[in-house]
mmCIF file of N, CA and C in Angstrom:
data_model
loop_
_atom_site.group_PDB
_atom_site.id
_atom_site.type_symbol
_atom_site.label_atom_id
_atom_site.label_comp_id
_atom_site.label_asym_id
_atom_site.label_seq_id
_atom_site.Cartn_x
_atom_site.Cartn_y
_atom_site.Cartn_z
ATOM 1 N N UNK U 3 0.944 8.482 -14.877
ATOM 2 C CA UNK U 3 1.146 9.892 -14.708
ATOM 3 C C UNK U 3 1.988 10.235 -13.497
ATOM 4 N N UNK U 4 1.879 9.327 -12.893
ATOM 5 C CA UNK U 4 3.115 9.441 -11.454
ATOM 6 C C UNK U 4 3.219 8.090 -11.399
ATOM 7 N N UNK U 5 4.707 8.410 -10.905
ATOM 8 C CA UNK U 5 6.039 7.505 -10.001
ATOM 9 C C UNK U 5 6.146 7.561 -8.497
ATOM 10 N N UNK U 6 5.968 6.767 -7.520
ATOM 11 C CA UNK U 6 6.290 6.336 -5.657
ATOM 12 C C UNK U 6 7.232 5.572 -5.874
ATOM 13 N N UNK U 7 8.509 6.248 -4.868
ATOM 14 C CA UNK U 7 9.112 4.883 -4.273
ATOM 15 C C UNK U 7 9.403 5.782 -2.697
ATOM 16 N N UNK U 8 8.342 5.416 -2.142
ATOM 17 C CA UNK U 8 8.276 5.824 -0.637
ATOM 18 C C UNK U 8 9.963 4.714 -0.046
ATOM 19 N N UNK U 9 10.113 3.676 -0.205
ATOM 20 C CA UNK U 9 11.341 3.170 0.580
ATOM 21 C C UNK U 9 12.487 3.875 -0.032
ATOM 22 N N UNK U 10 12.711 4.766 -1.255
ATOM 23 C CA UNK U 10 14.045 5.397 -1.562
ATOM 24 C C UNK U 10 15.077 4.052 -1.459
ATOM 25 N N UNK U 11 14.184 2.881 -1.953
ATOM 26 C CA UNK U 11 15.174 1.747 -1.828
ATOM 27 C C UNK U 11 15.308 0.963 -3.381
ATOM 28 N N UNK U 12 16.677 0.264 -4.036
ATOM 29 C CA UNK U 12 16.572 -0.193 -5.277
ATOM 30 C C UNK U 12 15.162 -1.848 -5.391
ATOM 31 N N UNK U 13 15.385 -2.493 -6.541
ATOM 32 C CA UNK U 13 14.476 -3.081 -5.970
ATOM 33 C C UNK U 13 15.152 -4.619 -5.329
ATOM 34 N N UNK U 14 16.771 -4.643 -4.870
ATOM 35 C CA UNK U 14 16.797 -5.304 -4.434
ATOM 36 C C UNK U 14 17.284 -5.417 -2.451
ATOM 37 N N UNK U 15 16.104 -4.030 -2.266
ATOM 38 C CA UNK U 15 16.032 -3.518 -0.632
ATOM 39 C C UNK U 15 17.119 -2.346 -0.199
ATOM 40 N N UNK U 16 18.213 -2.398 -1.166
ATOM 41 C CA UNK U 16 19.313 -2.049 -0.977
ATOM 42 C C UNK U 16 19.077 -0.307 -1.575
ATOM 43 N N UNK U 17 19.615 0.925 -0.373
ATOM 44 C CA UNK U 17 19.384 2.404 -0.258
ATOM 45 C C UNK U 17 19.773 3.084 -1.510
ATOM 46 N N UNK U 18 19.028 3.109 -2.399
ATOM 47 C CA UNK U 18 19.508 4.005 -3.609
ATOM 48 C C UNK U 18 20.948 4.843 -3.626
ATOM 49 N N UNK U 19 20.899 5.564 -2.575
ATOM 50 C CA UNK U 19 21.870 6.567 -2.519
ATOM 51 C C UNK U 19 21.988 6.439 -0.931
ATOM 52 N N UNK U 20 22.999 6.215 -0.312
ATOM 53 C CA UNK U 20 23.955 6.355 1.202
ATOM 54 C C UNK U 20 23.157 4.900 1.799
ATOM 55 N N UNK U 21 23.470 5.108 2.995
ATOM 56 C CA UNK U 21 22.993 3.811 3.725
ATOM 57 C C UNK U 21 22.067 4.254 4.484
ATOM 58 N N UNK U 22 21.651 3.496 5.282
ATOM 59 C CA UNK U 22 20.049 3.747 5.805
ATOM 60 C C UNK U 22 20.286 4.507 7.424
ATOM 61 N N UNK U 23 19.342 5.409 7.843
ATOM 62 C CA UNK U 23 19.411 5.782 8.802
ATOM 63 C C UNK U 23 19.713 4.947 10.220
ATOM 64 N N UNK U 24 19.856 4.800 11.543
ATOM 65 C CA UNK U 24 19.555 3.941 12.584
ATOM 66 C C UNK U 24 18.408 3.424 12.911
ATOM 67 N N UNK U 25 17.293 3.834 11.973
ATOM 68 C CA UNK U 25 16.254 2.873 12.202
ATOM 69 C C UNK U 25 15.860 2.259 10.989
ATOM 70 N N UNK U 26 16.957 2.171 10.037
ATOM 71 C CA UNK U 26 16.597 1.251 8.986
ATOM 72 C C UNK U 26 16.180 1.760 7.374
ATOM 73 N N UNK U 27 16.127 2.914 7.651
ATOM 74 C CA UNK U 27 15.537 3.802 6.924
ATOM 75 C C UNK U 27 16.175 4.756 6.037
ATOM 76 N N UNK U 28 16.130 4.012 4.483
ATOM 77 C CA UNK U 28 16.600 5.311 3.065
ATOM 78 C C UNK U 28 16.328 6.556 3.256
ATOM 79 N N UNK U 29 17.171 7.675 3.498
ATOM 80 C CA UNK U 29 16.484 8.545 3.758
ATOM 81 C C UNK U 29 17.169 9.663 2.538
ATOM 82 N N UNK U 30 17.999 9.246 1.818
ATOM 83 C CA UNK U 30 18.225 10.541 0.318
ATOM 84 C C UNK U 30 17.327 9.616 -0.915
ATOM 85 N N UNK U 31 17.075 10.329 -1.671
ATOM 86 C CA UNK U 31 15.665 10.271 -2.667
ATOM 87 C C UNK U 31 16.826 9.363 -3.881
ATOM 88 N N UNK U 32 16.208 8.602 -4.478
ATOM 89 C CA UNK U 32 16.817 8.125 -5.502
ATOM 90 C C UNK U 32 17.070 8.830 -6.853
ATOM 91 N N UNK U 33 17.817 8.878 -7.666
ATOM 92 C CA UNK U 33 18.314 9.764 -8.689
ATOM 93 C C UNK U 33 17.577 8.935 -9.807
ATOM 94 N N UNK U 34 16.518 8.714 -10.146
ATOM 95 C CA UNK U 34 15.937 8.244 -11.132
ATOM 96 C C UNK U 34 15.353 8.713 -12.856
ATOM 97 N N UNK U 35 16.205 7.818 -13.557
ATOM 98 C CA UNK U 35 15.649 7.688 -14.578
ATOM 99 C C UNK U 35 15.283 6.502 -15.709
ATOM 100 N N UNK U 36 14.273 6.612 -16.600
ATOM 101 C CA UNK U 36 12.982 5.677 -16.927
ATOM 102 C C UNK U 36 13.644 5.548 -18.042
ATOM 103 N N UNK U 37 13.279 4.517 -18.507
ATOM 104 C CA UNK U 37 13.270 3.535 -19.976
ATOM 105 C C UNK U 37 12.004 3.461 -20.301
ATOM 106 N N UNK U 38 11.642 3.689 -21.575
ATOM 107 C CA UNK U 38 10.141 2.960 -21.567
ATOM 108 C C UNK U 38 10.452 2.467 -23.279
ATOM 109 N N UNK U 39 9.853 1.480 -23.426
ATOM 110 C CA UNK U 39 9.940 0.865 -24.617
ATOM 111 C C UNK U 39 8.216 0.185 -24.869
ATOM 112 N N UNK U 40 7.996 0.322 -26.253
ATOM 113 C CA UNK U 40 6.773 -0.379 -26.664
ATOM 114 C C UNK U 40 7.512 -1.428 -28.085
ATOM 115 N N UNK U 41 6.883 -2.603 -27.461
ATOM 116 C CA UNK U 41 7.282 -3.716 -28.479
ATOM 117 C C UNK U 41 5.978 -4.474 -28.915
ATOM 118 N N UNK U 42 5.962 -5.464 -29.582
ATOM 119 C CA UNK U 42 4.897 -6.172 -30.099
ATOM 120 C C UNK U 42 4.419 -7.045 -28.756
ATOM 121 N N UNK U 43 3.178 -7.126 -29.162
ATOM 122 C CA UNK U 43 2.636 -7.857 -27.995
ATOM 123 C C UNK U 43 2.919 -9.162 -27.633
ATOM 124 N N UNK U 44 3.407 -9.795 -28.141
ATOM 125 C CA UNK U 44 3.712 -11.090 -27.773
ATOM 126 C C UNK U 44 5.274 -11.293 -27.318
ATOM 127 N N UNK U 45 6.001 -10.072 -27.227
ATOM 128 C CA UNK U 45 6.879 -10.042 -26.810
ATOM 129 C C UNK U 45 7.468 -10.562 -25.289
ATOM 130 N N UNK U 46 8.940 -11.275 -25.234
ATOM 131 C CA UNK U 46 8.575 -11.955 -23.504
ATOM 132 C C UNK U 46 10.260 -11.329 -23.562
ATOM 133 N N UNK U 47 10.585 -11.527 -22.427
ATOM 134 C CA UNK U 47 11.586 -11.507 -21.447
ATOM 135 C C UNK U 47 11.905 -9.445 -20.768
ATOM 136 N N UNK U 48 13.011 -9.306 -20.295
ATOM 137 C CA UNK U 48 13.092 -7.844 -19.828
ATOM 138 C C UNK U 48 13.761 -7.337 -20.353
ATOM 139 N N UNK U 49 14.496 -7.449 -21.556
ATOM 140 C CA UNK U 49 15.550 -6.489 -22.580
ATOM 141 C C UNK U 49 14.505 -5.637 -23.304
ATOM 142 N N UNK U 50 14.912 -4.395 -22.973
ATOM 143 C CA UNK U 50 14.083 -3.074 -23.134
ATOM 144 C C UNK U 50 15.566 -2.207 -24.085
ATOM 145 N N UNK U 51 16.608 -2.731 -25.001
ATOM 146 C CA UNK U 51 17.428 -2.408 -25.821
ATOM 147 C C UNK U 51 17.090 -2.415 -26.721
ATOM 148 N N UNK U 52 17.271 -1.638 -27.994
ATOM 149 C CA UNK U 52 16.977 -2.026 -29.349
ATOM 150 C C UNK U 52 17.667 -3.116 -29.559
ATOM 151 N N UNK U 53 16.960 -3.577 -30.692
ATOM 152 C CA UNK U 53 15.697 -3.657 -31.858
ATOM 153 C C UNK U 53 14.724 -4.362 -30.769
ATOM 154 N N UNK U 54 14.458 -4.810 -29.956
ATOM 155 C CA UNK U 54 13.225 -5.696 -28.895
ATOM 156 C C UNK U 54 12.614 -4.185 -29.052
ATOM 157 N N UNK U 55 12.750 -2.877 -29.312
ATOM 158 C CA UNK U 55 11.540 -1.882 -29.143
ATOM 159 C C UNK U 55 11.628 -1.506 -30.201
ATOM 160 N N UNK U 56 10.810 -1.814 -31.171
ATOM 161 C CA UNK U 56 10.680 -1.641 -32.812
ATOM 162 C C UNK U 56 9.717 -0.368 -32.935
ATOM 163 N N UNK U 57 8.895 -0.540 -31.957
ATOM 164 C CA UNK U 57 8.027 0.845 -31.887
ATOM 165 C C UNK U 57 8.417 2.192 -31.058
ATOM 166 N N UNK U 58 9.362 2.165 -29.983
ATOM 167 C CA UNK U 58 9.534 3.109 -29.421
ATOM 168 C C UNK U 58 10.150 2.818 -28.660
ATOM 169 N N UNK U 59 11.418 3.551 -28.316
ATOM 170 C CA UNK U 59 12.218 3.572 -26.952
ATOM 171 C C UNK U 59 12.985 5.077 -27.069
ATOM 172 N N UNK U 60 12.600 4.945 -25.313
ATOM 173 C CA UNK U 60 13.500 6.406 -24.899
ATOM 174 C C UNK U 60 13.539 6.496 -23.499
ATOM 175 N N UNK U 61 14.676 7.424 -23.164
ATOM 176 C CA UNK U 61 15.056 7.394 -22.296
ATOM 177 C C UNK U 61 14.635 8.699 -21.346
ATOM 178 N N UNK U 62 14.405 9.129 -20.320
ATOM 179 C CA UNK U 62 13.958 9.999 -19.835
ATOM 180 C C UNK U 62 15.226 10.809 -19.299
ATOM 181 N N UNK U 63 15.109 12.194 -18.367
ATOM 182 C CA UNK U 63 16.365 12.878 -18.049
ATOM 183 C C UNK U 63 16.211 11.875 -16.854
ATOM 184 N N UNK U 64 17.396 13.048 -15.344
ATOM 185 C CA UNK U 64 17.089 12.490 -14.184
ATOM 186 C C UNK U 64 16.276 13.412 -13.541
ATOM 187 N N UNK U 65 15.379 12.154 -12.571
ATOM 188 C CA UNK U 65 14.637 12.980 -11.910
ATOM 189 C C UNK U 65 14.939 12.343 -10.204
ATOM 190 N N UNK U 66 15.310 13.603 -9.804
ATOM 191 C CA UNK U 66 16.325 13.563 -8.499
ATOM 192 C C UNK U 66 14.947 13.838 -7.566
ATOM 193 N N UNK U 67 14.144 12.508 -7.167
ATOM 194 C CA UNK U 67 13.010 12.832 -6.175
ATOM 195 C C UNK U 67 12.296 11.419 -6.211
ATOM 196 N N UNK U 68 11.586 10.784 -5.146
ATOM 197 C CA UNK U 68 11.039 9.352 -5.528
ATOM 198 C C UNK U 68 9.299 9.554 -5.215
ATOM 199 N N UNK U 69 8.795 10.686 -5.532
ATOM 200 C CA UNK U 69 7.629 10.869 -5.647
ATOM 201 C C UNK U 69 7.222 11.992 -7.035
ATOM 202 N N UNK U 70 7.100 11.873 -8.202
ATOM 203 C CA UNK U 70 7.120 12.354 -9.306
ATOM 204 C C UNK U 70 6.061 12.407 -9.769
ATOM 205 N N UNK U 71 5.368 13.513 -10.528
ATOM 206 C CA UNK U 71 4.226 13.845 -10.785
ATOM 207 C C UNK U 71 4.363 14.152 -12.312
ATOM 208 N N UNK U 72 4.586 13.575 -13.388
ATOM 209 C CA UNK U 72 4.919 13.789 -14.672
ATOM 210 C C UNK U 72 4.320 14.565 -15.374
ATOM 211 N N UNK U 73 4.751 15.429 -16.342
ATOM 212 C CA UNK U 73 4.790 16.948 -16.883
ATOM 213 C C UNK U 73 4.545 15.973 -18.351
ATOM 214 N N UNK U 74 4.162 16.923 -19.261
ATOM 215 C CA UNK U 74 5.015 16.776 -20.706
ATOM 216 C C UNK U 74 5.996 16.559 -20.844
ATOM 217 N N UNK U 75 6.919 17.078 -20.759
ATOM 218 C CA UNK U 75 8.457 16.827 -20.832
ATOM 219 C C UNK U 75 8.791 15.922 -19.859
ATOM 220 N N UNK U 76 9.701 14.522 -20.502
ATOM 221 C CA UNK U 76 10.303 13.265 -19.579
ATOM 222 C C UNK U 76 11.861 13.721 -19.765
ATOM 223 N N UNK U 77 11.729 14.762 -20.418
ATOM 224 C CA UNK U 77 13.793 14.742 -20.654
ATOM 225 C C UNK U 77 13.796 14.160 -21.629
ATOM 226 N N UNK U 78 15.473 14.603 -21.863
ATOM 227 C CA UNK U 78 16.122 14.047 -23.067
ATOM 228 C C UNK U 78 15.373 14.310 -24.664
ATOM 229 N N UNK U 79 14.032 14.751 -25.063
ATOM 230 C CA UNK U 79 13.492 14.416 -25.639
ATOM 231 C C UNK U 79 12.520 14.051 -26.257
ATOM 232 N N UNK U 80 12.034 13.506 -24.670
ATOM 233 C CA UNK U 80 11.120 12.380 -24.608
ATOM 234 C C UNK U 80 9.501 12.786 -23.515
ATOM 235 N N UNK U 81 8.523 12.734 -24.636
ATOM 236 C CA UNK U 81 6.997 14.008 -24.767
ATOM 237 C C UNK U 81 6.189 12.847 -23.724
ATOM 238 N N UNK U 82 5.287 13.118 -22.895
ATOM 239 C CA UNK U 82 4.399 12.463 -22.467
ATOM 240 C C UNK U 82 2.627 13.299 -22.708
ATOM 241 N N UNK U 83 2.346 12.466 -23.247
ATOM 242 C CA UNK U 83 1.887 11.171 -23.591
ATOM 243 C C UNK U 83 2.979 10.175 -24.881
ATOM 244 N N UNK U 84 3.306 9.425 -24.265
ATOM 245 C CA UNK U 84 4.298 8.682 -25.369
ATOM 246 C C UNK U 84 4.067 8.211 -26.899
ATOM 247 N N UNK U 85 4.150 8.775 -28.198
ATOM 248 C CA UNK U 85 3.565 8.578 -29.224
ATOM 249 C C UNK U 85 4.372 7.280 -30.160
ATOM 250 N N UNK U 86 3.903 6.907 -30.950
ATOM 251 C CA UNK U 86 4.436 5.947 -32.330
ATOM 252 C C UNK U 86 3.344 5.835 -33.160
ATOM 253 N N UNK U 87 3.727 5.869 -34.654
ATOM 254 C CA UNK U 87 3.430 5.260 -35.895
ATOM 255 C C UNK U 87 4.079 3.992 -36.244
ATOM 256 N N UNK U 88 2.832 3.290 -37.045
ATOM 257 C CA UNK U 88 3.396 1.997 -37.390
ATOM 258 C C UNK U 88 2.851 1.794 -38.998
ATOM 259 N N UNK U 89 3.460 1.262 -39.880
ATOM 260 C CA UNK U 89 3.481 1.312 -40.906
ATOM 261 C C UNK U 89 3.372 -0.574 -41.085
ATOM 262 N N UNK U 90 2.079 -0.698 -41.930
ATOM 263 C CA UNK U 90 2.136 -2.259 -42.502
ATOM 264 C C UNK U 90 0.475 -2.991 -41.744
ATOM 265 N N UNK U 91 0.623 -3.658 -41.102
ATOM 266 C CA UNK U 91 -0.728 -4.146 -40.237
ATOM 267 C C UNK U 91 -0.718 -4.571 -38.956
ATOM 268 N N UNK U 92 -1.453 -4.156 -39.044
ATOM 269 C CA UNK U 92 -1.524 -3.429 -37.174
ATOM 270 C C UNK U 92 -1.149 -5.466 -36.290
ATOM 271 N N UNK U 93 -0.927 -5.115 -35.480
ATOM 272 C CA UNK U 93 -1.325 -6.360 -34.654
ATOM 273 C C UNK U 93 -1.689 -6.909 -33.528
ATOM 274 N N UNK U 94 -2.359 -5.791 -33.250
ATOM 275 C CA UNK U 94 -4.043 -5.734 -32.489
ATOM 276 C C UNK U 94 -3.460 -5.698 -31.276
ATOM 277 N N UNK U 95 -2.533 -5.532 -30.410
ATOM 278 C CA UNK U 95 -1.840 -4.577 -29.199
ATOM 279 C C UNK U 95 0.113 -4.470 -29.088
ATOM 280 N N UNK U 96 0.024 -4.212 -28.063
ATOM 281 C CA UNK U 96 1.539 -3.460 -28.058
ATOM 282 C C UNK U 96 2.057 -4.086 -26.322
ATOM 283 N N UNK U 97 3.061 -4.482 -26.359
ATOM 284 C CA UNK U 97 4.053 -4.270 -25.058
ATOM 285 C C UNK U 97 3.919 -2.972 -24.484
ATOM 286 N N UNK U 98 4.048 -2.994 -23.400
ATOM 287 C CA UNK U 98 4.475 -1.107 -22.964
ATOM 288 C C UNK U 98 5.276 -1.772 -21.848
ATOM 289 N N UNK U 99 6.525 -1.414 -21.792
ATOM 290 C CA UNK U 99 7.825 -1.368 -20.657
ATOM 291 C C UNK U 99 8.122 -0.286 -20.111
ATOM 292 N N UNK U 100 8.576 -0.299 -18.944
ATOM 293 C CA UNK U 100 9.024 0.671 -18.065
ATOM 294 C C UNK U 100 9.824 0.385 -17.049
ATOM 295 N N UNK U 101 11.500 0.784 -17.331
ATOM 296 C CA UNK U 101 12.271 0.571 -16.372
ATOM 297 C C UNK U 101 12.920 2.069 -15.524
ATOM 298 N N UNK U 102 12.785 1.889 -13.869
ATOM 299 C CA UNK U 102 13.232 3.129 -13.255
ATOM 300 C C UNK U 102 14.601 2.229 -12.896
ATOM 301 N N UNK U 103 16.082 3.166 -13.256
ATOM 302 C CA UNK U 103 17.187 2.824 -12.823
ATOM 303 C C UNK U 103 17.922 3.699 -11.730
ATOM 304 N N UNK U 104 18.687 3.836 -10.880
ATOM 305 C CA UNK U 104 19.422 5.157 -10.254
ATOM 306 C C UNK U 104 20.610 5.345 -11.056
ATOM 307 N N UNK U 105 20.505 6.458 -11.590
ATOM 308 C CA UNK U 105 21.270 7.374 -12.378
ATOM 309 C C UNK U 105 22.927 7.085 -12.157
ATOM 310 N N UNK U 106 23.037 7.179 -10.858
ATOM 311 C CA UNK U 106 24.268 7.879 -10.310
ATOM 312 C C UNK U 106 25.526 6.729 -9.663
ATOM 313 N N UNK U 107 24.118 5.674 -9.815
ATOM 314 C CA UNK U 107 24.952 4.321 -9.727
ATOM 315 C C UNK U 107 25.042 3.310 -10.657
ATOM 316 N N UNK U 108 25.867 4.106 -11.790
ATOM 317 C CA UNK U 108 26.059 2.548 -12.732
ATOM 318 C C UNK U 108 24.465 1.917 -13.227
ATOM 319 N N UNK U 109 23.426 2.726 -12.343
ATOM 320 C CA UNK U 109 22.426 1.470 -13.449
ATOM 321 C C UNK U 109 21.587 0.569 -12.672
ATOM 322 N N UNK U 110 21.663 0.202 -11.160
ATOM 323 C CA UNK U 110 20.779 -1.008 -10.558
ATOM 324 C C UNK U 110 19.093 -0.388 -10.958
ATOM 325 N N UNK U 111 18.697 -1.502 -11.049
ATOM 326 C CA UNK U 111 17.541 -1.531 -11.258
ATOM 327 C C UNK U 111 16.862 -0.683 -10.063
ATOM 328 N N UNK U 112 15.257 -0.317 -9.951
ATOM 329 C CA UNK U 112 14.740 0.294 -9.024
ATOM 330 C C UNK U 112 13.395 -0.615 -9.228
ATOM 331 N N UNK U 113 13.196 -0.648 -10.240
ATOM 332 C CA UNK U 113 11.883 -1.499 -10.586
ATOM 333 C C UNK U 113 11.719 -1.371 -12.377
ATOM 334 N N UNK U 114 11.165 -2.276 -12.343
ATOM 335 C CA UNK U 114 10.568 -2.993 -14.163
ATOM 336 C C UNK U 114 8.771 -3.305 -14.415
ATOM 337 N N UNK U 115 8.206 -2.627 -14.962
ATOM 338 C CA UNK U 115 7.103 -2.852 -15.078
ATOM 339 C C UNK U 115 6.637 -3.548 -16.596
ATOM 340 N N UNK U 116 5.765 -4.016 -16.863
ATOM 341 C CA UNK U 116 5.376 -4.629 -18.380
ATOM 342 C C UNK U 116 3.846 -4.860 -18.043
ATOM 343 N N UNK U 117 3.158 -4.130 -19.270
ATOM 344 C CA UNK U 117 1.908 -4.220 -19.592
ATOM 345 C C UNK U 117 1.578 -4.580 -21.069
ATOM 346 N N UNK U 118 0.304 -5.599 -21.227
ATOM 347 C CA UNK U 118 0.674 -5.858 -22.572
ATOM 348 C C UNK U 118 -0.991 -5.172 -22.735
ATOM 349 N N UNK U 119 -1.270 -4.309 -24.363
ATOM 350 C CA UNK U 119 -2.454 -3.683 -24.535
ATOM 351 C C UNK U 119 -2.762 -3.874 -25.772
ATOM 352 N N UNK U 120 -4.149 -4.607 -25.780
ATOM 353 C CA UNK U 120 -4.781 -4.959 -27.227
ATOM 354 C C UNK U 120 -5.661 -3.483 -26.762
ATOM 355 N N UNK U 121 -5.632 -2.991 -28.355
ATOM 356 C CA UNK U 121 -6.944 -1.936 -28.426
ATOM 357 C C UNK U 121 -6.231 -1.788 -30.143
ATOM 358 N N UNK U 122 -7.867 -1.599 -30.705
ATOM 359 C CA UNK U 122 -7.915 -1.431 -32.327
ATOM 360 C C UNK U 122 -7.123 -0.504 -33.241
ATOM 361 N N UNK U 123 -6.573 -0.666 -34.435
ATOM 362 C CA UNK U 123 -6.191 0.335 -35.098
ATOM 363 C C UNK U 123 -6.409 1.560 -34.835
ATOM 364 N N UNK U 124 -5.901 2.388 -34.941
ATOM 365 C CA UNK U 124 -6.641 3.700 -34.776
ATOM 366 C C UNK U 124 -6.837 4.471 -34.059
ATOM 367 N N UNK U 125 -6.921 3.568 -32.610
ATOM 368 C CA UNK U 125 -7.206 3.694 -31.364
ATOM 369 C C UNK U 125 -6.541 4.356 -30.870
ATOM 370 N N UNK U 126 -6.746 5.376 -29.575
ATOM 371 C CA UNK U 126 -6.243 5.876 -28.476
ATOM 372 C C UNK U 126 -6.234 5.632 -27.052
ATOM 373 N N UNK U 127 -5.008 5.055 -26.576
ATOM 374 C CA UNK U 127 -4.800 4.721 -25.307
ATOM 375 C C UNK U 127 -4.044 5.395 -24.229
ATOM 376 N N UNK U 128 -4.953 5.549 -23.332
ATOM 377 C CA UNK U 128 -3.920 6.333 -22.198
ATOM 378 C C UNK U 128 -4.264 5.667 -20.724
#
């Protein structure tokens, strides 16, 4: 339901946006926006592109701030709580991905998260 990135830094240390103050310090907010993809659970590596998200992928707007408190609306589209239907037999959990990128630069990563969730047909997870 919320996003921190107290360092306003990508995730490879390096200042989202300008260079760091004289004491070391990111100090403009990163221009962030999310990927989230749900794939089958046994799914491995970090390509969050279709077809690897057979169940769901989308992209969020930007959100120009690195402390975010998420609404319904992710942008673009895209509803929170994140929904899918699946058609055929179930297979007893799901991938859930989540990539934050900076907008405004081409794309570096900010961070990548992956959770994998068994819960039953039917079921509701949040």
């Amino acid at each position: 339901e919320s996003y921190q990135n107290p360092t306003r830094a990508l995730s490879d240390g390096t200042c989202c946006d300008g260079d760091p103050n004289g004491m070391g310090v990111c100090t403009d907010p990163c221009d962030n926006i999310f990927t989230f993809c749900i794939q089958e659970s046994n799914a491995t590596g970090s390509n969050l592109a279709l077809p690897v998200c057979p169940f769901l992928r989308g992209v969020s707007g930007v959100f120009q701030d690195d402390d975010i408190n998420f609404g319904v609306d992710l942008g673009n589209g895209v509803g929170n709580p994140l929904t899918f239907s699946r058609s055929g037999t179930w297979p007893g959990g799901v991938r859930f991905a989540a990539r934050s990128r900076d907008s405004d630069l081409a794309g570096p990563i900010i961070v990548t998260l992956f959770a994998t969730v068994n819960i039953s047909a039917g079921s509701d997870f949040t």
